[in-house]
């Protein structure tokens, strides 16, 4: 079984500042990792995913994440945030080589202040 | 290209009733997955259908069931509703390739159906 811990439930930040949303996972097998964003009253949108290869993954809207196997982390970063990035962010994990049955973290609310 | 549509968007039911939610995937997508989102339990995977067959299943009781039609549209049914079933139910579609269940495919989510059980 896998589990995901998103270390911060809420992250306030000023516009144009950098941000890092932290995600740690636990699994006895190899995993795939995902970050999703959910804007108010909307469904989820995939930001990026790590399946294999380079541990630095670039996604949409200027986000990137780095897979660190030794620390079992997959932190999400953006060098300069905008007001429009205000949303809920979810980290998810799924067993690699198998079916896509994701386990989600509890989410981090990113609040961007002007 | 039209996105994933879910109907109805809002629903109010009482305990003991049953409910059916509908999801129309993006044209050409053959995989449909369902998720439950609650403040208490967060986001949880319910099940996935591909080519009218349930391919994957999360850890939910048998009261939660689904099906997929030949046009890839999917329905989810919850019988004997409980207060704890109040949630946002999200549907997502993807191309759904073979092999590792299309894990390399991107899922596209609908806006969800907000179910309130009184």
PDB file of C-alpha atoms in Angstrom:
ATOM      1  CA  UNK A   1       0.000   0.000   0.000  1.00  0.00           C
ATOM      2  CA  UNK A   2       1.066   3.559  -0.587  1.00  0.00           C
ATOM      3  CA  UNK A   3       0.493   6.728   1.382  1.00  0.00           C
ATOM      4  CA  UNK A   4       1.084  10.393   0.652  1.00  0.00           C
ATOM      5  CA  UNK A   5       1.756  13.192   3.099  1.00  0.00           C
ATOM      6  CA  UNK A   6       1.460  16.786   2.076  1.00  0.00           C
ATOM      7  CA  UNK A   7       3.296  18.546   4.818  1.00  0.00           C
ATOM      8  CA  UNK A   8       1.516  21.893   4.621  1.00  0.00           C
ATOM      9  CA  UNK A   9      -2.233  22.276   4.585  1.00  0.00           C
ATOM     10  CA  UNK A  10      -1.957  25.918   3.634  1.00  0.00           C
ATOM     11  CA  UNK A  11       0.823  27.978   2.055  1.00  0.00           C
ATOM     12  CA  UNK A  12       0.407  31.744   1.862  1.00  0.00           C
ATOM     13  CA  UNK A  13       2.764  33.610  -0.437  1.00  0.00           C
ATOM     14  CA  UNK A  14       3.022  37.001  -2.095  1.00  0.00           C
ATOM     15  CA  UNK A  15       2.658  37.413  -5.825  1.00  0.00           C
ATOM     16  CA  UNK A  16       5.913  36.977  -7.807  1.00  0.00           C
ATOM     17  CA  UNK A  17       7.556  35.138  -4.894  1.00  0.00           C
ATOM     18  CA  UNK A  18       8.817  31.557  -5.295  1.00  0.00           C
ATOM     19  CA  UNK A  19       6.877  28.706  -3.741  1.00  0.00           C
ATOM     20  CA  UNK A  20       7.490  25.085  -2.812  1.00  0.00           C
ATOM     21  CA  UNK A  21       4.693  22.667  -1.931  1.00  0.00           C
ATOM     22  CA  UNK A  22       6.004  19.617  -0.159  1.00  0.00           C
ATOM     23  CA  UNK A  23       4.996  16.027  -0.738  1.00  0.00           C
ATOM     24  CA  UNK A  24       6.394  12.877   0.838  1.00  0.00           C
ATOM     25  CA  UNK A  25       5.262   9.381   0.066  1.00  0.00           C
ATOM     26  CA  UNK A  26       5.583   5.937   1.520  1.00  0.00           C
ATOM     27  CA  UNK A  27       5.617   2.760  -0.534  1.00  0.00           C
ATOM     28  CA  UNK A  28       7.195  -0.666  -0.469  1.00  0.00           C
ATOM     29  CA  UNK A  29       7.306  -0.754  -4.264  1.00  0.00           C
ATOM     30  CA  UNK A  30       8.329   1.606  -7.028  1.00  0.00           C
ATOM     31  CA  UNK A  31       5.833   4.337  -7.746  1.00  0.00           C
ATOM     32  CA  UNK A  32       4.693   6.904 -10.225  1.00  0.00           C
ATOM     33  CA  UNK A  33       4.074  10.393  -8.862  1.00  0.00           C
ATOM     34  CA  UNK A  34       1.649  13.116  -9.845  1.00  0.00           C
ATOM     35  CA  UNK A  35       0.682  16.660  -8.980  1.00  0.00           C
ATOM     36  CA  UNK A  36      -2.813  17.966  -9.657  1.00  0.00           C
ATOM     37  CA  UNK A  37      -4.379  21.390  -9.228  1.00  0.00           C
ATOM     38  CA  UNK A  38      -8.004  22.083  -8.371  1.00  0.00           C
ATOM     39  CA  UNK A  39      -9.402  25.560  -8.877  1.00  0.00           C
ATOM     40  CA  UNK A  40     -12.537  26.542  -6.943  1.00  0.00           C
ATOM     41  CA  UNK A  41     -15.642  24.694  -8.110  1.00  0.00           C
ATOM     42  CA  UNK A  42     -13.744  22.766 -10.735  1.00  0.00           C
ATOM     43  CA  UNK A  43     -12.352  19.303 -11.244  1.00  0.00           C
ATOM     44  CA  UNK A  44      -8.696  18.393 -11.086  1.00  0.00           C
ATOM     45  CA  UNK A  45      -6.116  19.212 -13.721  1.00  0.00           C
ATOM     46  CA  UNK A  46      -2.856  17.350 -14.110  1.00  0.00           C
ATOM     47  CA  UNK A  47       0.150  19.625 -13.585  1.00  0.00           C
ATOM     48  CA  UNK A  48       2.909  17.075 -14.089  1.00  0.00           C
ATOM     49  CA  UNK A  49       3.859  13.462 -13.512  1.00  0.00           C
ATOM     50  CA  UNK A  50       6.966  11.402 -12.916  1.00  0.00           C
ATOM     51  CA  UNK A  51       7.015   7.974 -14.518  1.00  0.00           C
ATOM     52  CA  UNK A  52      10.712   7.373 -15.136  1.00  0.00           C
ATOM     53  CA  UNK A  53      13.854   9.050 -16.415  1.00  0.00           C
ATOM     54  CA  UNK A  54      14.954  12.521 -15.375  1.00  0.00           C
ATOM     55  CA  UNK A  55      14.060  13.258 -11.784  1.00  0.00           C
ATOM     56  CA  UNK A  56      13.282  16.883 -12.616  1.00  0.00           C
ATOM     57  CA  UNK A  57       9.882  17.074 -14.211  1.00  0.00           C
ATOM     58  CA  UNK A  58       8.506  20.169 -15.875  1.00  0.00           C
ATOM     59  CA  UNK A  59       4.785  20.713 -16.061  1.00  0.00           C
ATOM     60  CA  UNK A  60       2.235  23.237 -17.155  1.00  0.00           C
ATOM     61  CA  UNK A  61       1.886  26.817 -15.927  1.00  0.00           C
ATOM     62  CA  UNK A  62       5.592  27.060 -15.052  1.00  0.00           C
ATOM     63  CA  UNK A  63       5.538  24.383 -12.356  1.00  0.00           C
ATOM     64  CA  UNK A  64       8.211  21.756 -11.872  1.00  0.00           C
ATOM     65  CA  UNK A  65       8.842  18.981  -9.396  1.00  0.00           C
ATOM     66  CA  UNK A  66      11.830  16.916  -8.382  1.00  0.00           C
ATOM     67  CA  UNK A  67      11.644  13.236  -7.533  1.00  0.00           C
ATOM     68  CA  UNK A  68      14.002  12.319  -4.707  1.00  0.00           C
ATOM     69  CA  UNK A  69      13.974   8.580  -4.179  1.00  0.00           C
ATOM     70  CA  UNK A  70      16.241   8.557  -1.128  1.00  0.00           C
ATOM     71  CA  UNK A  71      14.050  11.073   0.670  1.00  0.00           C
ATOM     72  CA  UNK A  72      10.825   9.694  -0.844  1.00  0.00           C
ATOM     73  CA  UNK A  73       9.778  13.198  -1.806  1.00  0.00           C
ATOM     74  CA  UNK A  74       8.245  14.887  -4.808  1.00  0.00           C
ATOM     75  CA  UNK A  75       8.125  18.596  -4.019  1.00  0.00           C
ATOM     76  CA  UNK A  76       6.421  21.028  -6.370  1.00  0.00           C
ATOM     77  CA  UNK A  77       8.034  24.373  -7.147  1.00  0.00           C
ATOM     78  CA  UNK A  78       7.363  27.539  -9.063  1.00  0.00           C
ATOM     79  CA  UNK A  79       9.893  30.376  -9.249  1.00  0.00           C
ATOM     80  CA  UNK A  80       7.312  33.175  -9.416  1.00  0.00           C
ATOM     81  CA  UNK A  81       3.635  32.755  -8.569  1.00  0.00           C
ATOM     82  CA  UNK A  82       0.646  34.683  -9.844  1.00  0.00           C
ATOM     83  CA  UNK A  83      -2.679  35.462  -8.229  1.00  0.00           C
ATOM     84  CA  UNK A  84      -4.224  32.963 -10.629  1.00  0.00           C
ATOM     85  CA  UNK A  85      -2.192  30.145  -9.027  1.00  0.00           C
ATOM     86  CA  UNK A  86      -4.411  30.352  -5.954  1.00  0.00           C
ATOM     87  CA  UNK A  87      -5.898  26.861  -5.767  1.00  0.00           C
ATOM     88  CA  UNK A  88      -5.747  23.496  -4.020  1.00  0.00           C
ATOM     89  CA  UNK A  89      -2.835  21.263  -4.996  1.00  0.00           C
ATOM     90  CA  UNK A  90      -2.830  17.494  -4.637  1.00  0.00           C
ATOM     91  CA  UNK A  91       0.065  15.097  -4.746  1.00  0.00           C
ATOM     92  CA  UNK A  92      -0.723  11.514  -5.757  1.00  0.00           C
ATOM     93  CA  UNK A  93       1.129   8.229  -6.027  1.00  0.00           C
ATOM     94  CA  UNK A  94       0.413   5.042  -7.917  1.00  0.00           C
ATOM     95  CA  UNK A  95       2.261   1.773  -8.050  1.00  0.00           C
ATOM     96  CA  UNK A  96       4.546   1.635 -11.050  1.00  0.00           C
ATOM     97  CA  UNK A  97       4.180  -1.114 -13.594  1.00  0.00           C
ATOM     98  CA  UNK A  98       0.639  -1.730 -12.515  1.00  0.00           C
ATOM     99  CA  UNK A  99      -2.777  -0.257 -12.920  1.00  0.00           C
ATOM    100  CA  UNK A 100      -3.394   3.385 -12.231  1.00  0.00           C
ATOM    101  CA  UNK A 101      -4.963   3.331  -8.779  1.00  0.00           C
ATOM    102  CA  UNK A 102      -3.893   6.626  -7.236  1.00  0.00           C
ATOM    103  CA  UNK A 103      -3.572   7.482  -3.588  1.00  0.00           C
ATOM    104  CA  UNK A 104      -3.889  11.196  -2.937  1.00  0.00           C
ATOM    105  CA  UNK A 105      -2.523  13.487  -0.283  1.00  0.00           C
ATOM    106  CA  UNK A 106      -4.901  15.689   1.684  1.00  0.00           C
ATOM    107  CA  UNK A 107      -4.044  18.724  -0.417  1.00  0.00           C
ATOM    108  CA  UNK A 108      -2.249  22.028   0.072  1.00  0.00           C
ATOM    109  CA  UNK A 109      -4.102  25.268  -0.310  1.00  0.00           C
ATOM    110  CA  UNK A 110      -1.874  27.805  -2.065  1.00  0.00           C
ATOM    111  CA  UNK A 111      -2.984  31.349  -1.341  1.00  0.00           C
ATOM    112  CA  UNK A 112      -1.293  34.039  -3.385  1.00  0.00           C
ATOM    113  CA  UNK A 113      -1.575  37.563  -2.001  1.00  0.00           C
ATOM    114  CA  UNK A 114      -1.126  40.704  -4.109  1.00  0.00           C
TER     115      UNK A 114
ATOM    116  CA  UNK B   1     -13.241  19.531 -28.416  1.00  0.00           C
ATOM    117  CA  UNK B   2     -15.807  19.289 -25.644  1.00  0.00           C
ATOM    118  CA  UNK B   3     -14.524  18.405 -22.195  1.00  0.00           C
ATOM    119  CA  UNK B   4     -15.772  15.871 -19.713  1.00  0.00           C
ATOM    120  CA  UNK B   5     -19.344  16.561 -18.709  1.00  0.00           C
ATOM    121  CA  UNK B   6     -21.082  15.376 -15.579  1.00  0.00           C
ATOM    122  CA  UNK B   7     -24.773  15.470 -14.828  1.00  0.00           C
ATOM    123  CA  UNK B   8     -26.382  16.558 -12.698  1.00  0.00           C
ATOM    124  CA  UNK B   9     -24.066  19.146 -11.162  1.00  0.00           C
ATOM    125  CA  UNK B  10     -25.935  19.213  -7.869  1.00  0.00           C
ATOM    126  CA  UNK B  11     -28.132  16.643  -6.202  1.00  0.00           C
ATOM    127  CA  UNK B  12     -29.915  16.369  -2.876  1.00  0.00           C
ATOM    128  CA  UNK B  13     -31.091  12.990  -1.613  1.00  0.00           C
ATOM    129  CA  UNK B  14     -32.220  11.533   1.683  1.00  0.00           C
ATOM    130  CA  UNK B  15     -30.750   8.608   3.573  1.00  0.00           C
ATOM    131  CA  UNK B  16     -31.738   5.245   2.222  1.00  0.00           C
ATOM    132  CA  UNK B  17     -32.376   6.449  -1.309  1.00  0.00           C
ATOM    133  CA  UNK B  18     -30.253   5.542  -4.278  1.00  0.00           C
ATOM    134  CA  UNK B  19     -28.649   7.848  -6.815  1.00  0.00           C
ATOM    135  CA  UNK B  20     -27.213   7.605 -10.315  1.00  0.00           C
ATOM    136  CA  UNK B  21     -24.608  10.006 -11.616  1.00  0.00           C
ATOM    137  CA  UNK B  22     -23.619  10.330 -15.251  1.00  0.00           C
ATOM    138  CA  UNK B  23     -20.336  11.103 -16.970  1.00  0.00           C
ATOM    139  CA  UNK B  24     -19.714  11.744 -20.660  1.00  0.00           C
ATOM    140  CA  UNK B  25     -16.037  11.471 -21.558  1.00  0.00           C
ATOM    141  CA  UNK B  26     -14.106  13.407 -24.135  1.00  0.00           C
ATOM    142  CA  UNK B  27     -14.785  12.066 -27.602  1.00  0.00           C
ATOM    143  CA  UNK B  28     -12.427   9.190 -28.381  1.00  0.00           C
ATOM    144  CA  UNK B  29     -11.586   8.471 -24.750  1.00  0.00           C
ATOM    145  CA  UNK B  30     -12.321   4.908 -23.691  1.00  0.00           C
ATOM    146  CA  UNK B  31     -11.370   5.022 -20.025  1.00  0.00           C
ATOM    147  CA  UNK B  32     -13.539   6.606 -17.361  1.00  0.00           C
ATOM    148  CA  UNK B  33     -12.559   6.821 -13.709  1.00  0.00           C
ATOM    149  CA  UNK B  34     -14.588   7.939 -10.734  1.00  0.00           C
ATOM    150  CA  UNK B  35     -13.393   9.653  -7.548  1.00  0.00           C
ATOM    151  CA  UNK B  36     -15.008  10.744  -4.320  1.00  0.00           C
ATOM    152  CA  UNK B  37     -13.881  13.939  -2.630  1.00  0.00           C
ATOM    153  CA  UNK B  38     -14.918  14.718   0.952  1.00  0.00           C
ATOM    154  CA  UNK B  39     -13.520  17.077   3.584  1.00  0.00           C
ATOM    155  CA  UNK B  40     -12.982  14.149   5.924  1.00  0.00           C
ATOM    156  CA  UNK B  41     -11.434  11.503   3.671  1.00  0.00           C
ATOM    157  CA  UNK B  42     -10.053  13.700   0.916  1.00  0.00           C
ATOM    158  CA  UNK B  43      -9.800  12.389  -2.624  1.00  0.00           C
ATOM    159  CA  UNK B  44     -10.344   8.674  -3.095  1.00  0.00           C
ATOM    160  CA  UNK B  45     -10.360   6.515  -6.183  1.00  0.00           C
ATOM    161  CA  UNK B  46     -13.603   4.600  -6.687  1.00  0.00           C
ATOM    162  CA  UNK B  47     -13.206   2.607  -9.909  1.00  0.00           C
ATOM    163  CA  UNK B  48     -12.187   2.753 -13.535  1.00  0.00           C
ATOM    164  CA  UNK B  49     -13.982   1.440 -16.588  1.00  0.00           C
ATOM    165  CA  UNK B  50     -12.428   0.669 -19.940  1.00  0.00           C
ATOM    166  CA  UNK B  51     -14.316  -0.720 -22.904  1.00  0.00           C
ATOM    167  CA  UNK B  52     -17.408  -1.426 -20.794  1.00  0.00           C
ATOM    168  CA  UNK B  53     -15.424  -3.462 -18.234  1.00  0.00           C
ATOM    169  CA  UNK B  54     -14.381  -2.484 -14.751  1.00  0.00           C
ATOM    170  CA  UNK B  55     -10.600  -2.531 -14.927  1.00  0.00           C
ATOM    171  CA  UNK B  56      -9.632  -1.185 -11.506  1.00  0.00           C
ATOM    172  CA  UNK B  57     -11.404  -0.750  -8.215  1.00  0.00           C
ATOM    173  CA  UNK B  58     -10.721   1.222  -5.064  1.00  0.00           C
ATOM    174  CA  UNK B  59     -11.656   0.303  -1.540  1.00  0.00           C
ATOM    175  CA  UNK B  60     -15.355   1.155  -1.382  1.00  0.00           C
ATOM    176  CA  UNK B  61     -18.322  -0.968  -0.265  1.00  0.00           C
ATOM    177  CA  UNK B  62     -20.551  -2.751  -2.744  1.00  0.00           C
ATOM    178  CA  UNK B  63     -23.156   0.018  -2.453  1.00  0.00           C
ATOM    179  CA  UNK B  64     -20.989   1.890  -4.938  1.00  0.00           C
ATOM    180  CA  UNK B  65     -21.210   0.499  -8.435  1.00  0.00           C
ATOM    181  CA  UNK B  66     -20.800   1.670 -11.960  1.00  0.00           C
ATOM    182  CA  UNK B  67     -21.065   0.750 -15.563  1.00  0.00           C
ATOM    183  CA  UNK B  68     -19.892   1.924 -18.921  1.00  0.00           C
ATOM    184  CA  UNK B  69     -21.794   1.919 -22.165  1.00  0.00           C
ATOM    185  CA  UNK B  70     -20.596   1.173 -25.677  1.00  0.00           C
ATOM    186  CA  UNK B  71     -20.223   4.907 -26.375  1.00  0.00           C
ATOM    187  CA  UNK B  72     -17.892   5.142 -23.324  1.00  0.00           C
ATOM    188  CA  UNK B  73     -20.389   7.123 -21.270  1.00  0.00           C
ATOM    189  CA  UNK B  74     -20.389   5.961 -17.697  1.00  0.00           C
ATOM    190  CA  UNK B  75     -22.803   5.949 -14.807  1.00  0.00           C
ATOM    191  CA  UNK B  76     -22.114   5.571 -11.136  1.00  0.00           C
ATOM    192  CA  UNK B  77     -24.745   4.321  -8.733  1.00  0.00           C
ATOM    193  CA  UNK B  78     -24.865   4.536  -4.965  1.00  0.00           C
ATOM    194  CA  UNK B  79     -27.546   2.525  -3.218  1.00  0.00           C
ATOM    195  CA  UNK B  80     -28.876   2.943   0.312  1.00  0.00           C
ATOM    196  CA  UNK B  81     -27.363   6.372   0.734  1.00  0.00           C
ATOM    197  CA  UNK B  82     -25.706   7.308   4.019  1.00  0.00           C
ATOM    198  CA  UNK B  83     -24.931  10.750   5.363  1.00  0.00           C
ATOM    199  CA  UNK B  84     -21.249  10.061   4.819  1.00  0.00           C
ATOM    200  CA  UNK B  85     -21.826   9.692   1.081  1.00  0.00           C
ATOM    201  CA  UNK B  86     -22.226  13.455   0.819  1.00  0.00           C
ATOM    202  CA  UNK B  87     -19.347  14.425  -1.417  1.00  0.00           C
ATOM    203  CA  UNK B  88     -18.141  15.820  -4.680  1.00  0.00           C
ATOM    204  CA  UNK B  89     -18.006  12.972  -7.182  1.00  0.00           C
ATOM    205  CA  UNK B  90     -15.481  13.515  -9.929  1.00  0.00           C
ATOM    206  CA  UNK B  91     -15.237  11.720 -13.203  1.00  0.00           C
ATOM    207  CA  UNK B  92     -12.149  11.659 -15.397  1.00  0.00           C
ATOM    208  CA  UNK B  93     -11.571  10.314 -18.863  1.00  0.00           C
ATOM    209  CA  UNK B  94      -8.473   9.299 -20.755  1.00  0.00           C
ATOM    210  CA  UNK B  95      -7.558   7.499 -23.928  1.00  0.00           C
ATOM    211  CA  UNK B  96      -6.944   4.439 -21.805  1.00  0.00           C
ATOM    212  CA  UNK B  97      -4.243   2.517 -23.623  1.00  0.00           C
ATOM    213  CA  UNK B  98      -3.292  -1.094 -23.098  1.00  0.00           C
ATOM    214  CA  UNK B  99      -0.349  -2.322 -21.067  1.00  0.00           C
ATOM    215  CA  UNK B 100      -0.162  -0.528 -17.759  1.00  0.00           C
ATOM    216  CA  UNK B 101      -3.773   0.551 -17.987  1.00  0.00           C
ATOM    217  CA  UNK B 102      -2.873   3.634 -19.902  1.00  0.00           C
ATOM    218  CA  UNK B 103      -0.976   5.133 -17.018  1.00  0.00           C
ATOM    219  CA  UNK B 104       0.957   7.305 -19.384  1.00  0.00           C
ATOM    220  CA  UNK B 105      -2.304   8.833 -20.566  1.00  0.00           C
ATOM    221  CA  UNK B 106      -3.405  12.110 -19.075  1.00  0.00           C
ATOM    222  CA  UNK B 107      -6.735  12.072 -17.274  1.00  0.00           C
ATOM    223  CA  UNK B 108      -9.114  14.947 -17.913  1.00  0.00           C
ATOM    224  CA  UNK B 109     -11.541  15.721 -15.142  1.00  0.00           C
ATOM    225  CA  UNK B 110     -15.102  16.936 -15.227  1.00  0.00           C
ATOM    226  CA  UNK B 111     -16.390  19.604 -12.839  1.00  0.00           C
ATOM    227  CA  UNK B 112     -18.015  17.035 -10.574  1.00  0.00           C
ATOM    228  CA  UNK B 113     -21.434  16.294  -9.139  1.00  0.00           C
ATOM    229  CA  UNK B 114     -22.061  17.652  -5.667  1.00  0.00           C
ATOM    230  CA  UNK B 115     -24.196  15.114  -3.778  1.00  0.00           C
ATOM    231  CA  UNK B 116     -25.800  16.090  -0.497  1.00  0.00           C
ATOM    232  CA  UNK B 117     -27.439  13.385   1.594  1.00  0.00           C
ATOM    233  CA  UNK B 118     -29.902  14.605   4.231  1.00  0.00           C
TER     234      UNK B 118
END
